[in-house]
Amino acid sequence: MANQYEKMVAQKARLKEKMAREDFKLRQSKYYENRQARKARSRRLIQKGALLEKYFQADNLSVDQTEKLLKIFADYVNAHKPNKLKNDQPRY
Protein backbone atom coordinates (compact mmCIF):
# COMPACT_ATOMS: atom_id res chain seq x y z
CA MET A 1 0.00 0.00 0.00
CA ALA A 2 2.83 2.41 0.86
CA ASN A 3 4.50 1.56 -2.45
CA GLN A 4 1.35 2.52 -4.38
CA TYR A 5 1.13 5.77 -2.39
CA GLU A 6 4.75 6.63 -3.25
CA LYS A 7 4.06 5.95 -6.93
CA MET A 8 1.07 8.29 -6.82
CA VAL A 9 3.09 11.01 -5.08
CA ALA A 10 5.84 10.62 -7.67
CA GLN A 11 3.28 10.74 -10.48
CA LYS A 12 1.76 13.88 -8.96
CA ALA A 13 5.20 15.51 -8.84
CA ARG A 14 5.86 14.60 -12.49
CA LEU A 15 2.51 16.01 -13.52
CA LYS A 16 3.18 19.25 -11.65
CA GLU A 17 6.53 19.55 -13.42
CA LYS A 18 4.88 18.88 -16.77
CA MET A 19 2.22 21.50 -16.05
CA ALA A 20 4.93 24.00 -15.11
CA ARG A 21 6.80 23.30 -18.37
CA GLU A 22 3.64 23.66 -20.43
CA ASP A 23 2.74 26.88 -18.63
CA PHE A 24 6.23 28.21 -19.34
CA LYS A 25 5.90 27.27 -23.03
CA LEU A 26 2.54 29.01 -23.21
CA ARG A 27 3.85 32.19 -21.60
CA GLN A 28 6.92 32.10 -23.84
CA SER A 29 4.73 31.69 -26.92
CA LYS A 30 2.51 34.63 -25.92
CA TYR A 31 5.59 36.75 -25.23
CA TYR A 32 6.99 35.89 -28.67
CA GLU A 33 3.69 36.73 -30.40
CA ASN A 34 3.42 40.05 -28.54
CA ARG A 35 7.03 40.86 -29.35
CA GLN A 36 6.46 40.16 -33.04
CA ALA A 37 3.33 42.34 -33.03
CA ARG A 38 5.23 45.19 -31.35
CA LYS A 39 8.05 44.90 -33.90
CA ALA A 40 5.58 44.96 -36.78
CA ARG A 41 3.82 48.01 -35.34
CA SER A 42 7.12 49.82 -34.77
CA ARG A 43 8.20 49.10 -38.33
CA ARG A 44 4.87 50.31 -39.71
CA LEU A 45 5.03 53.53 -37.66
CA ILE A 46 8.59 54.22 -38.81
CA GLN A 47 7.64 53.67 -42.45
CA LYS A 48 4.59 55.94 -42.16
CA GLY A 49 6.62 58.60 -40.40
CA ALA A 50 9.19 58.48 -43.19
CA LEU A 51 6.44 58.88 -45.78
CA LEU A 52 5.00 61.81 -43.84
CA GLU A 53 8.39 63.52 -43.80
CA LYS A 54 8.93 62.80 -47.48
CA TYR A 55 5.61 64.02 -48.88
CA PHE A 56 4.92 66.86 -46.43
CA GLN A 57 8.56 67.89 -46.10
CA ALA A 58 8.07 67.69 -42.36
CA ASP A 59 11.53 66.54 -41.33
CA ASN A 60 12.27 69.92 -39.73
CA LEU A 61 8.95 70.11 -37.84
CA SER A 62 8.57 69.23 -34.17
CA VAL A 63 6.05 66.63 -33.06
CA ASP A 64 3.57 69.35 -32.05
CA GLN A 65 3.98 71.18 -35.35
CA THR A 66 3.50 67.94 -37.27
CA GLU A 67 0.33 67.21 -35.32
CA LYS A 68 -1.02 70.69 -36.09
CA LEU A 69 -0.23 70.19 -39.77
CA LEU A 70 -2.04 66.85 -39.83
CA LYS A 71 -5.06 68.29 -38.00
CA ILE A 72 -5.39 70.95 -40.70
CA PHE A 73 -5.66 68.35 -43.46
CA ALA A 74 -7.29 65.45 -41.60
CA ASP A 75 -10.93 66.33 -42.30
CA TYR A 76 -10.28 66.92 -45.98
CA VAL A 77 -8.26 63.75 -46.45
CA ASN A 78 -10.75 61.58 -44.57
CA ALA A 79 -13.67 63.03 -46.51
CA HIS A 80 -11.99 62.45 -49.88
CA LYS A 81 -10.34 59.11 -49.15
CA PRO A 82 -11.10 56.51 -51.84
CA ASN A 83 -13.35 53.66 -50.73
CA LYS A 84 -10.60 51.12 -51.26
CA LEU A 85 -8.50 52.87 -48.59
CA LYS A 86 -11.22 53.11 -45.94
CA ASN A 87 -11.00 50.86 -42.87
CA ASP A 88 -14.47 49.33 -43.23
CA GLN A 89 -13.62 47.78 -46.60
CA PRO A 90 -12.20 44.21 -46.71
CA ARG A 91 -8.55 43.93 -47.68
CA TYR A 92 -7.54 41.78 -50.62
mmCIF file with all atom_site columns, C-alpha atoms in Angstrom, residues 13 15 23-26 28 38 46 50 54 62 64 70 72 76 78 84 86-87:
data_model
loop_
_atom_site.group_PDB
_atom_site.id
_atom_site.type_symbol
_atom_site.label_atom_id
_atom_site.label_alt_id
_atom_site.label_comp_id
_atom_site.label_asym_id
_atom_site.label_entity_id
_atom_site.label_seq_id
_atom_site.pdbx_PDB_ins_code
_atom_site.Cartn_x
_atom_site.Cartn_y
_atom_site.Cartn_z
_atom_site.occupancy
_atom_site.B_iso_or_equiv
_atom_site.pdbx_formal_charge
_atom_site.auth_seq_id
_atom_site.auth_comp_id
_atom_site.auth_asym_id
_atom_site.auth_atom_id
_atom_site.pdbx_PDB_model_num
ATOM 1  C CA . ALA A 1 13 ? 5.196   15.510 -8.841  1.00 0.00 ? 13 ALA A CA 1
ATOM 2  C CA . LEU A 1 15 ? 2.508   16.010 -13.522 1.00 0.00 ? 15 LEU A CA 1
ATOM 3  C CA . ASP A 1 23 ? 2.736   26.876 -18.626 1.00 0.00 ? 23 ASP A CA 1
ATOM 4  C CA . PHE A 1 24 ? 6.229   28.213 -19.345 1.00 0.00 ? 24 PHE A CA 1
ATOM 5  C CA . LYS A 1 25 ? 5.898   27.272 -23.029 1.00 0.00 ? 25 LYS A CA 1
ATOM 6  C CA . LEU A 1 26 ? 2.535   29.014 -23.211 1.00 0.00 ? 26 LEU A CA 1
ATOM 7  C CA . GLN A 1 28 ? 6.917   32.096 -23.841 1.00 0.00 ? 28 GLN A CA 1
ATOM 8  C CA . ARG A 1 38 ? 5.233   45.188 -31.354 1.00 0.00 ? 38 ARG A CA 1
ATOM 9  C CA . ILE A 1 46 ? 8.592   54.215 -38.809 1.00 0.00 ? 46 ILE A CA 1
ATOM 10 C CA . ALA A 1 50 ? 9.190   58.480 -43.193 1.00 0.00 ? 50 ALA A CA 1
ATOM 11 C CA . LYS A 1 54 ? 8.927   62.802 -47.482 1.00 0.00 ? 54 LYS A CA 1
ATOM 12 C CA . SER A 1 62 ? 8.565   69.230 -34.174 1.00 0.00 ? 62 SER A CA 1
ATOM 13 C CA . ASP A 1 64 ? 3.571   69.352 -32.052 1.00 0.00 ? 64 ASP A CA 1
ATOM 14 C CA . LEU A 1 70 ? -2.036  66.847 -39.834 1.00 0.00 ? 70 LEU A CA 1
ATOM 15 C CA . ILE A 1 72 ? -5.385  70.954 -40.700 1.00 0.00 ? 72 ILE A CA 1
ATOM 16 C CA . TYR A 1 76 ? -10.277 66.923 -45.979 1.00 0.00 ? 76 TYR A CA 1
ATOM 17 C CA . ASN A 1 78 ? -10.747 61.577 -44.570 1.00 0.00 ? 78 ASN A CA 1
ATOM 18 C CA . LYS A 1 84 ? -10.597 51.122 -51.256 1.00 0.00 ? 84 LYS A CA 1
ATOM 19 C CA . LYS A 1 86 ? -11.217 53.113 -45.940 1.00 0.00 ? 86 LYS A CA 1
ATOM 20 C CA . ASN A 1 87 ? -10.997 50.861 -42.871 1.00 0.00 ? 87 ASN A CA 1
#
